[in-house]
Amino acid sequence: MGIHKSETLSDVTYWLALEIAKVDPLVDLDVMYKGSLELDFLYQLLTCKVQQYWWQAYGIQLSPVIVNNAFFRAVAMLHNRNVEFSRSRNSEETLWVRELLNR
């Protein structure tokens, strides 16, 4: 049982992104991305939770660097996804889809 290697950064990031997405009520990623009390709370809660989960599920102690990087990558990934979704909803490429749906 050792410290988890850096190649699992993507696994931890994905796990944290799923956990952030499950938070109810939904978090405002625009506010969180800029930093907020909500971000601090989620950071404390989810970094402890991911370390505990990885230890119980895999018997692996995640390094604080991996956990920190994974958390902020997850927030950035979700924020970027929301930005792209907002852009695509208002782009010309989607107008024809809206016209089809409104018929």
C-alpha positions as a printed NumPy array, in Angstrom:
array([[  0.   ,   0.   ,   0.   ],
       [  1.811,   3.029,  -1.233],
       [  1.271,   6.424,  -2.649],
       [ -0.7  ,   6.36 ,  -5.881],
       [  1.246,   7.1  ,  -9.034],
       [  0.675,  10.143, -11.241],
       [ -0.813,   8.126, -14.124],
       [ -4.07 ,   7.959, -12.174],
       [ -4.519,  11.723, -12.205],
       [ -7.126,  11.341, -14.946],
       [ -9.022,   8.689, -12.931],
       [ -9.112,  10.877,  -9.831],
       [-10.078,  13.917, -11.942],
       [-12.951,  11.999, -13.522],
       [-14.144,  10.729, -10.128],
       [-14.074,  14.244,  -8.684],
       [-15.876,  15.701, -11.725],
       [-18.668,  13.169, -11.244],
       [-18.896,  14.056,  -7.561],
       [-19.015,  17.796,  -8.305],
       [-21.738,  17.196, -10.903],
       [-23.801,  15.272,  -8.314],
       [-23.791,  18.109,  -5.763],
       [-27.328,  19.18 ,  -4.962],
       [-28.168,  22.008,  -5.308],
       [-26.085,  22.45 ,  -8.431],
       [-23.015,  24.589,  -8.025],
       [-22.493,  27.744, -10.047],
       [-19.343,  26.811, -11.919],
       [-18.765,  30.373, -13.126],
       [-18.58 ,  31.598,  -9.526],
       [-16.625,  28.544,  -8.389],
       [-14.115,  28.911, -11.209],
       [-13.257,  32.406,  -9.982],
       [-12.985,  31.225,  -6.371],
       [-15.625,  31.305,  -3.661],
       [-16.592,  29.972,  -0.275],
       [-18.501,  27.262,  -2.136],
       [-15.263,  26.239,  -3.866],
       [-13.418,  26.09 ,  -0.531],
       [-16.16 ,  23.965,   1.015],
       [-16.279,  21.548,  -1.923],
       [-12.497,  21.326,  -1.964],
       [-12.361,  20.308,   1.704],
       [-15.26 ,  17.9  ,   1.405],
       [-14.319,  16.184,  -1.847],
       [-10.566,  15.965,  -1.338],
       [-11.159,  14.125,   1.93 ],
       [-13.813,  11.964,   0.294],
       [-11.625,  10.996,  -2.678],
       [ -8.689,  10.083,  -0.454],
       [-10.943,   7.976,   1.728],
       [-12.576,   6.31 ,  -1.29 ],
       [ -9.265,   5.46 ,  -2.956],
       [ -7.91 ,   4.036,   0.296],
       [-10.984,   1.876,   0.93 ],
       [-11.537,   0.779,  -2.672],
       [ -7.95 ,   0.26 ,  -3.806],
       [ -5.803,   0.366,  -0.669],
       [ -3.919,   3.288,  -2.146],
       [ -2.985,   6.537,  -0.463],
       [ -3.281,   9.399,  -2.932],
       [ -0.646,  12.1  ,  -2.705],
       [ -1.91 ,  15.588,  -1.814],
       [ -0.488,  16.886,  -5.097],
       [ -2.553,  14.409,  -7.132],
       [ -5.705,  15.225,  -5.181],
       [ -5.177,  18.981,  -5.496],
       [ -4.422,  18.829,  -9.222],
       [ -7.324,  16.489,  -9.883],
       [ -9.796,  18.715,  -8.037],
       [ -8.895,  21.867,  -9.916],
       [ -8.736,  20.019, -13.235],
       [-12.231,  18.67 , -12.571],
       [-13.559,  22.165, -11.828],
       [-11.874,  23.554, -14.958],
       [-13.153,  20.668, -17.083],
       [-16.748,  21.172, -15.924],
       [-16.487,  24.934, -16.322],
       [-15.132,  24.614, -19.866],
       [-17.859,  22.121, -20.728],
       [-20.513,  24.596, -19.554],
       [-18.911,  27.444, -21.507],
       [-18.82 ,  25.341, -24.688],
       [-22.396,  24.2  , -24.14 ],
       [-23.546,  27.813, -23.758],
       [-21.695,  28.819, -26.907],
       [-23.121,  25.944, -28.92 ],
       [-26.688,  26.697, -27.833],
       [-26.453,  30.169, -29.319],
       [-24.469,  29.444, -32.442],
       [-25.714,  29.539, -35.991],
       [-24.952,  25.853, -36.422],
       [-27.716,  24.953, -33.972],
       [-30.402,  27.238, -35.4  ],
       [-31.555,  24.646, -37.912],
       [-31.938,  22.106, -35.115],
       [-34.107,  24.507, -33.145],
       [-36.222,  25.155, -36.228],
       [-36.765,  21.411, -36.649],
       [-37.752,  21.008, -33.01 ],
       [-40.19 ,  23.896, -33.128],
       [-42.141,  22.554, -36.104]])
